[in-house]
XYZ file of N, CA and C in Angstrom:
603
model
N 0.848 -1.200 0.000
C 0.000 0.000 0.000
C 0.876 1.240 0.000
N 0.448 2.265 -0.757
C 1.183 3.521 -0.791
C 1.024 4.245 0.548
N 2.136 4.722 1.067
C 2.088 5.420 2.356
C 1.372 6.754 2.214
N 0.553 7.069 3.179
C -0.164 8.347 3.156
C 0.816 9.510 3.302
N 0.564 10.625 2.583
C 1.386 11.816 2.796
C 1.254 12.299 4.242
N 2.372 12.708 4.839
C 2.364 13.180 6.216
C 2.420 14.699 6.219
N 1.394 15.310 6.752
C 1.334 16.769 6.836
C 1.324 17.198 8.298
N 1.762 18.417 8.510
C 1.838 18.969 9.857
C 1.153 20.327 9.829
N 0.132 20.500 10.635
C -0.614 21.759 10.651
C -0.195 22.612 11.829
N 0.109 23.871 11.534
C 0.385 24.841 12.589
C -0.784 25.814 12.620
N -1.521 25.797 13.694
C -2.766 26.553 13.802
C -2.544 27.828 14.602
N -2.978 28.936 14.033
C -3.024 30.200 14.773
C -4.383 30.238 15.479
N -4.424 30.056 16.789
C -5.722 29.949 17.475
C -6.542 31.224 17.424
N -5.893 32.368 17.197
C -6.617 33.642 17.168
C -7.183 33.954 15.786
N -6.744 33.229 14.752
C -7.194 33.525 13.385
C -8.684 33.258 13.231
N -9.288 34.021 12.319
C -10.711 33.844 12.060
C -11.562 34.150 13.265
N -11.104 35.115 14.092
C -11.835 35.516 15.296
C -12.100 34.313 16.210
N -11.054 33.515 16.402
C -11.148 32.368 17.299
C -11.471 31.060 16.610
N -11.738 31.102 15.308
C -12.076 29.871 14.589
C -10.897 28.890 14.584
N -9.673 29.443 14.591
C -8.494 28.591 14.595
C -8.464 27.647 15.779
N -8.819 28.141 16.948
C -8.821 27.310 18.153
C -9.814 26.164 18.018
N -10.967 26.427 17.409
C -11.970 25.368 17.213
C -11.505 24.368 16.164
N -10.892 24.879 15.088
C -10.411 24.006 14.011
C -9.329 23.050 14.489
N -8.517 23.489 15.434
C -7.427 22.645 15.926
C -7.942 21.304 16.426
N -9.191 21.276 16.872
C -9.761 20.038 17.417
C -10.360 19.145 16.337
N -10.667 19.691 15.155
C -11.399 18.918 14.150
C -10.666 18.734 12.824
N -9.638 19.527 12.570
C -9.004 19.533 11.257
C -8.313 18.208 10.935
N -7.839 17.506 11.964
C -7.172 16.224 11.736
C -8.082 15.221 11.053
N -9.323 15.104 11.537
C -10.281 14.162 10.957
C -10.632 14.550 9.525
N -10.681 15.846 9.263
C -10.992 16.347 7.924
C -9.939 15.884 6.911
N -8.671 15.974 7.283
C -7.596 15.563 6.385
C -7.459 14.042 6.321
N -7.756 13.379 7.415
C -7.734 11.914 7.429
C -8.723 11.375 6.412
N -9.914 11.977 6.353
C -10.934 11.552 5.399
C -10.511 11.819 3.958
N -9.632 12.810 3.768
C -9.164 13.145 2.419
C -7.936 12.332 2.014
N -7.441 11.482 2.927
C -6.321 10.619 2.575
C -4.966 11.092 3.028
N -4.913 12.058 3.945
C -3.635 12.553 4.457
C -3.571 12.378 5.964
N -2.405 11.989 6.458
C -2.177 11.927 7.892
C -1.734 13.306 8.361
N -2.462 13.876 9.297
C -2.196 15.248 9.737
C -1.930 15.296 11.228
N -0.781 15.849 11.574
C -0.469 16.121 12.974
C -0.711 17.607 13.202
N -1.332 17.961 14.314
C -1.755 19.339 14.557
C -1.031 19.920 15.757
N -0.518 21.148 15.571
C 0.096 21.884 16.687
C -0.499 23.287 16.710
N -0.810 23.762 17.892
C -1.320 25.123 18.056
C -0.144 26.020 18.410
N 0.038 27.088 17.637
C 1.142 28.005 17.900
C 0.907 28.713 19.230
N 1.888 28.647 20.137
C 1.687 29.270 21.450
C 1.772 30.782 21.452
N 2.246 31.384 20.337
C 2.328 32.837 20.298
C 3.092 33.309 19.083
N 3.129 34.621 18.847
C 3.849 35.182 17.706
C 5.312 34.759 17.698
N 5.806 34.392 16.512
C 7.198 34.016 16.366
C 7.504 32.560 16.664
N 6.514 31.799 17.137
C 6.751 30.408 17.515
C 6.595 29.438 16.345
N 5.890 29.856 15.287
C 5.613 28.944 14.185
C 6.884 28.446 13.505
N 7.881 29.318 13.332
C 9.130 28.916 12.676
C 9.812 27.788 13.439
N 9.779 27.845 14.761
C 10.382 26.773 15.574
C 9.629 25.470 15.399
N 8.295 25.538 15.369
C 7.488 24.335 15.174
C 7.738 23.726 13.798
N 7.883 24.576 12.780
C 8.144 24.105 11.419
C 9.443 23.321 11.371
N 10.472 23.866 11.967
C 11.787 23.244 11.921
C 11.751 21.817 12.460
N 11.115 21.626 13.599
C 11.049 20.280 14.176
C 10.150 19.368 13.355
N 9.088 19.916 12.747
C 8.191 19.100 11.926
C 8.904 18.562 10.690
N 9.684 19.411 10.025
C 10.414 18.988 8.832
C 11.501 17.984 9.209
N 12.194 18.235 10.310
C 13.217 17.298 10.785
C 12.613 15.927 11.075
N 11.333 15.929 11.451
C 10.641 14.686 11.798
C 10.087 13.966 10.565
N 10.286 14.543 9.370
C 9.900 13.853 8.141
C 8.597 14.286 7.499
N 7.981 15.345 7.979
C 6.749 15.823 7.360
C 7.088 16.517 6.030
N 6.343 16.173 4.986
C 6.616 16.709 3.650
C 5.756 17.925 3.314
N 4.688 18.127 4.072
C 3.807 19.278 3.882
C 3.571 19.930 5.241
N 3.739 21.242 5.299
C 3.427 21.983 6.523
C 2.284 22.934 6.195
N 1.214 22.820 6.925
C -0.011 23.563 6.663
C -0.112 24.756 7.609
N -0.265 25.951 7.055
C -0.462 27.155 7.853
C -1.963 27.399 7.971
N -2.491 27.247 9.167
C -3.925 27.429 9.409
C -4.120 28.806 10.032
N -4.552 29.755 9.208
C -4.708 31.132 9.647
C -4.810 32.035 8.442
N -4.240 33.233 8.551
C -4.280 34.189 7.450
C -2.906 34.394 6.839
N -2.737 35.520 6.154
C -1.477 35.812 5.472
C -0.311 35.928 6.453
N -0.562 36.487 7.627
C 0.497 36.611 8.621
C 0.983 35.251 9.104
N 0.053 34.339 9.318
C 0.415 32.982 9.726
C 1.221 32.296 8.642
N 0.786 32.459 7.373
C 1.502 31.845 6.249
C 2.943 32.351 6.175
N 3.134 33.653 6.340
C 4.488 34.222 6.285
C 5.355 33.696 7.420
N 4.763 33.591 8.601
C 5.532 33.121 9.757
C 5.927 31.656 9.578
N 5.003 30.835 9.093
C 5.313 29.424 8.856
C 6.375 29.300 7.765
N 6.217 30.062 6.691
C 7.165 29.996 5.577
C 8.575 30.381 6.001
N 8.687 31.291 6.968
C 10.019 31.744 7.392
C 10.849 30.611 7.969
N 10.197 29.543 8.436
C 10.925 28.395 8.956
C 11.119 27.294 7.934
N 10.678 27.535 6.684
C 10.708 26.482 5.664
C 11.686 26.739 4.531
N 12.230 27.937 4.425
C 13.087 28.279 3.296
C 14.246 27.290 3.190
N 14.351 26.668 2.016
C 15.437 25.743 1.743
C 15.331 24.399 2.438
N 14.167 24.092 3.041
C 14.045 22.840 3.804
C 13.464 21.689 2.982
N 12.882 21.971 1.812
C 12.379 20.902 0.952
C 10.916 20.549 1.144
N 10.315 20.910 2.256
C 8.894 20.631 2.477
C 8.049 21.671 1.748
N 6.790 21.334 1.512
C 5.870 22.241 0.820
C 4.973 22.944 1.835
N 4.690 24.208 1.565
C 3.778 24.994 2.396
C 2.366 24.860 1.844
N 1.442 24.452 2.695
C 0.032 24.416 2.333
C -0.714 25.467 3.136
N -1.829 25.952 2.607
C -2.599 26.992 3.286
C -4.003 26.494 3.620
N -4.441 26.800 4.813
C -5.838 26.580 5.195
C -6.323 27.937 5.668
N -6.896 28.699 4.724
C -7.112 30.122 4.938
C -8.368 30.434 5.752
N -8.142 31.000 6.942
C -9.268 31.424 7.777
C -9.033 32.836 8.301
N -8.093 33.565 7.682
C -7.816 34.932 8.103
C -8.805 35.906 7.513
N -8.567 37.183 7.740
C -9.489 38.205 7.238
C -9.183 38.594 5.799
N -7.924 38.451 5.361
C -7.563 38.841 4.004
C -7.400 37.666 3.054
N -6.513 36.747 3.409
C -6.242 35.551 2.607
C -5.809 35.868 1.177
N -5.039 36.947 1.002
C -4.608 37.353 -0.337
C -3.725 36.302 -0.999
N -2.820 35.698 -0.244
C -1.910 34.718 -0.826
C -2.662 33.513 -1.370
N -3.614 33.011 -0.620
C -4.397 31.853 -1.071
C -5.147 32.176 -2.360
N -5.708 33.380 -2.446
C -6.402 33.776 -3.681
C -5.432 33.833 -4.848
N -4.259 34.421 -4.616
C -3.262 34.550 -5.671
C -2.827 33.184 -6.198
N -2.718 32.202 -5.307
C -2.247 30.876 -5.705
C -3.365 29.965 -6.204
N -4.599 30.477 -6.283
C -5.694 29.696 -6.871
C -6.362 28.713 -5.932
N -6.289 28.963 -4.635
C -6.971 28.088 -3.681
C -8.491 28.241 -3.812
N -9.241 27.200 -3.446
C -10.706 27.303 -3.468
C -11.193 28.445 -2.588
N -12.255 29.107 -3.032
C -12.800 30.248 -2.294
C -14.257 30.011 -1.954
N -14.775 30.862 -1.060
C -16.184 30.799 -0.699
C -16.544 29.457 -0.069
N -17.680 28.908 -0.498
C -18.145 27.630 0.051
C -17.187 26.483 -0.263
N -16.451 26.619 -1.377
C -15.514 25.564 -1.775
C -14.374 25.402 -0.777
N -14.185 26.386 0.113
C -13.117 26.264 1.109
C -13.337 25.077 2.033
N -14.573 24.600 2.144
C -14.849 23.435 2.983
C -14.200 22.180 2.409
N -13.841 22.236 1.114
C -13.216 21.103 0.462
C -11.702 21.223 0.400
N -11.116 22.124 1.189
C -9.687 22.406 1.085
C -8.834 21.174 1.363
N -9.237 20.336 2.302
C -8.457 19.134 2.604
C -8.397 18.217 1.387
N -9.535 17.960 0.772
C -9.569 17.094 -0.416
C -8.782 17.719 -1.558
N -8.914 19.052 -1.722
C -8.210 19.749 -2.808
C -6.702 19.634 -2.639
N -6.215 19.821 -1.419
C -4.784 19.717 -1.166
C -4.283 18.290 -1.380
N -5.098 17.316 -1.014
C -4.680 15.918 -1.112
C -4.705 15.391 -2.543
N -5.580 15.942 -3.391
C -5.776 15.327 -4.708
C -5.524 16.243 -5.903
N -5.704 17.548 -5.759
C -5.656 18.425 -6.926
C -4.538 19.462 -6.910
N -4.105 19.878 -5.739
C -3.117 20.955 -5.654
C -1.801 20.533 -6.293
N -1.145 21.477 -6.971
C 0.156 21.194 -7.571
C 1.231 21.996 -6.833
N 2.405 21.404 -6.745
C 3.514 22.032 -6.035
C 4.237 22.992 -6.972
N 4.571 24.174 -6.471
C 5.319 25.147 -7.268
C 6.289 25.908 -6.372
N 7.308 26.466 -7.009
C 8.281 27.277 -6.286
C 7.925 28.742 -6.470
N 7.908 29.501 -5.373
C 7.599 30.927 -5.471
C 8.720 31.747 -4.835
N 8.790 33.010 -5.224
C 9.742 33.927 -4.614
C 9.237 34.359 -3.242
N 10.146 34.877 -2.439
C 9.787 35.511 -1.176
C 10.512 36.844 -1.096
N 10.041 37.711 -0.228
C 10.701 38.992 -0.004
C 11.082 39.121 1.459
N 11.970 40.064 1.740
C 12.379 40.292 3.123
C 12.402 41.786 3.401
N 11.826 42.192 4.523
C 11.831 43.585 4.926
C 12.130 43.662 6.418
N 13.179 44.391 6.779
C 13.567 44.548 8.183
C 13.726 43.202 8.894
N 14.272 42.224 8.167
C 14.516 40.916 8.760
C 13.314 39.999 8.811
N 12.163 40.453 8.301
C 10.956 39.620 8.306
C 10.596 39.216 6.892
N 10.146 37.977 6.739
C 9.781 37.441 5.437
C 8.375 37.878 5.050
N 8.171 38.141 3.749
C 6.800 38.316 3.269
C 6.618 37.530 1.981
N 5.406 37.049 1.765
C 5.115 36.202 0.613
C 4.370 36.931 -0.493
N 3.511 37.882 -0.142
C 2.752 38.563 -1.196
C 3.111 40.040 -1.328
N 3.107 40.797 -0.275
C 3.427 42.224 -0.409
C 3.836 42.814 0.939
N 4.652 43.870 0.865
C 5.009 44.656 2.048
C 4.918 46.116 1.644
N 4.308 46.930 2.476
C 4.111 48.322 2.096
C 4.306 49.278 3.255
N 4.565 50.533 2.910
C 4.604 51.617 3.885
C 3.672 52.712 3.390
N 3.179 53.497 4.316
C 2.246 54.562 3.941
C 0.852 54.246 4.433
N -0.126 54.433 3.587
C -1.517 54.268 4.006
C -1.839 52.824 4.392
N -1.067 51.849 3.872
C -1.295 50.439 4.223
C -1.293 50.246 5.743
N -0.226 50.741 6.379
C -0.117 50.603 7.824
C -1.182 51.391 8.567
N -1.517 52.566 8.010
C -2.557 53.398 8.620
C -3.905 52.670 8.595
N -4.209 52.030 7.461
C -5.459 51.266 7.350
C -5.468 50.130 8.364
N -4.345 49.403 8.462
C -4.281 48.278 9.407
C -4.562 48.739 10.833
N -3.990 49.864 11.228
C -4.222 50.389 12.579
C -5.683 50.776 12.779
N -6.263 51.435 11.762
C -7.651 51.870 11.876
C -8.616 50.683 11.887
N -8.286 49.616 11.147
C -9.140 48.423 11.130
C -9.169 47.797 12.514
N -8.000 47.661 13.137
C -7.932 47.078 14.484
C -8.727 47.925 15.470
N -8.580 49.246 15.377
C -9.316 50.136 16.273
C -10.823 50.064 16.007
N -11.204 49.984 14.723
C -12.629 49.946 14.360
C -13.295 48.659 14.803
N -12.532 47.560 14.785
C -13.113 46.265 15.144
C -13.648 46.263 16.565
N -12.990 47.009 17.448
C -13.446 47.071 18.842
C -14.795 47.783 18.955
N -15.071 48.660 17.984
C -16.297 49.464 18.045
C -17.429 48.840 17.234
N -17.127 48.445 15.958
C -18.190 47.982 15.053
C -18.180 46.484 14.825
N -17.178 45.769 15.365
C -17.100 44.324 15.175
C -16.338 43.968 13.905
N -15.996 42.686 13.751
C -15.146 42.260 12.635
C -15.786 42.405 11.263
N -17.102 42.313 11.184
C -17.770 42.341 9.878
C -17.584 43.678 9.166
N -17.635 44.774 9.906
C -17.578 46.104 9.302
C -16.233 46.802 9.489
N -15.302 46.137 10.170
C -14.049 46.802 10.535
C -13.240 47.254 9.323
N -13.148 46.423 8.272
C -12.357 46.801 7.101
C -12.950 48.007 6.395
N -14.275 48.015 6.243
C -14.936 49.133 5.575
C -14.751 50.422 6.375
N -15.053 50.366 7.659
C -14.953 51.563 8.494
C -13.504 52.031 8.588
N -12.585 51.093 8.837
C -11.178 51.451 8.941
C -10.631 52.071 7.673
N -11.036 51.539 6.516
C -10.579 52.073 5.232
C -11.119 53.477 4.988
N -12.409 53.687 5.277
C -13.018 55.004 5.065
C -12.358 56.049 5.971
N -12.131 55.690 7.239
C -11.488 56.611 8.165
C -10.077 56.941 7.683
N -9.349 55.938 7.190
C -7.985 56.159 6.708
C -7.955 57.086 5.505
N -8.868 56.876 4.568
C -8.927 57.726 3.372
C -9.196 59.171 3.765
N -10.015 59.345 4.785
C -10.373 60.695 5.208
C -9.269 61.386 5.998
N -8.402 60.608 6.673
C -7.449 61.224 7.601
C -5.987 61.144 7.174
N -5.626 60.201 6.316
C -4.210 60.012 6.003
C -3.730 61.048 4.988
N -2.524 61.528 5.182
C -1.900 62.460 4.246
C -0.606 61.847 3.723
N -0.324 61.982 2.420
C 0.910 61.426 1.847
C 2.144 61.872 2.622
N 3.105 60.954 2.740
C 4.319 61.192 3.518
C 5.513 61.429 2.589
N 6.444 62.261 3.057
C 7.669 62.508 2.309
C 8.557 61.264 2.375
N 8.947 60.733 1.231
C 9.754 59.519 1.195
C 10.820 59.623 0.113
N 11.888 58.865 0.317
C 12.920 58.695 -0.706
C 12.939 57.218 -1.083
N 12.658 56.932 -2.335
C 12.530 55.552 -2.798
C 13.614 55.255 -3.824
N 14.416 54.203 -3.570
C 15.468 53.799 -4.501
C 15.128 52.435 -5.089
N 15.063 52.366 -6.407
C 14.760 51.115 -7.106
C 15.775 50.939 -8.229
N 16.548 49.857 -8.163
C 17.533 49.549 -9.200
C 18.421 50.742 -9.522
N 18.884 51.430 -8.488
C 19.815 52.537 -8.677
C 19.180 53.878 -8.984
N 17.867 53.909 -9.200
C 17.173 55.170 -9.460
C 16.462 55.636 -8.197
N 16.549 56.947 -7.935
C 15.961 57.509 -6.719
C 14.820 58.458 -7.067
N 13.719 58.300 -6.348
C 12.593 59.230 -6.467
C 12.305 59.806 -5.081
N 12.122 61.104 -5.028
C 11.784 61.776 -3.772
C 10.451 62.489 -3.970
N 9.548 62.306 -3.019
C 8.257 62.976 -3.144
C 7.348 62.629 -1.992
N 6.117 63.129 -2.070
C 5.093 62.792 -1.082
C 4.284 61.613 -1.631
N 4.348 60.478 -0.968
C 3.716 59.263 -1.476
C 2.583 58.825 -0.567
N 1.500 58.396 -1.192
C 0.380 57.814 -0.456
C 0.764 56.442 0.056
N 1.442 55.677 -0.793
C 1.880 54.338 -0.398
C 3.031 53.897 -1.294
N 3.899 53.074 -0.759
C 4.949 52.408 -1.524
C 4.870 50.925 -1.179
N 4.692 50.100 -2.201
C 4.470 48.679 -1.980
C 5.451 47.845 -2.792
N 6.070 46.866 -2.146
C 6.877 45.858 -2.844
C 6.030 44.602 -2.930
N 5.719 44.176 -4.160
C 4.838 43.027 -4.356
C 5.591 41.855 -4.949
N 5.187 40.666 -4.543
C 5.761 39.428 -5.081
C 4.890 39.016 -6.262
């Protein structure tokens, strides 16, 4: 009999407004039914995922699953560079931009993510970026991006998670002013007032 693929899930318990903590108890059975053996670990806090990844790969796991959002994916990936294992995503964050970019199932089809990863997903090599010693997989920006993120977090306490992005974005558009920046790209320098500067993968 062909040996089942061994995957290791690192769950961000705070992702999806607490959904991660609930998933940690049930996700193993979901992947077992799809034909994959899944070991589950809950990340004890920020920065811990890279350590968990390292031991999982050393233990022979060929797929490491980031259960959370884009931040969780970046943190898990930071422990995988050059290790040979594949990064899988189980997107339950608020943005999930990376999963969309890579063609993961969306909407109701996300319930089939275990089966999709086990039977249909294809492995590919992607670039990564680094900013201030931290890895990013899709984009890193300065300017209004950070302002929006701060306003979204503040808005969530008042209007709840459903409306936080809309309210935070509207408040940011109304209050943010372009900042003076010096940007150097491939030896060329631009100086000016910028709304945002983004490095995208």
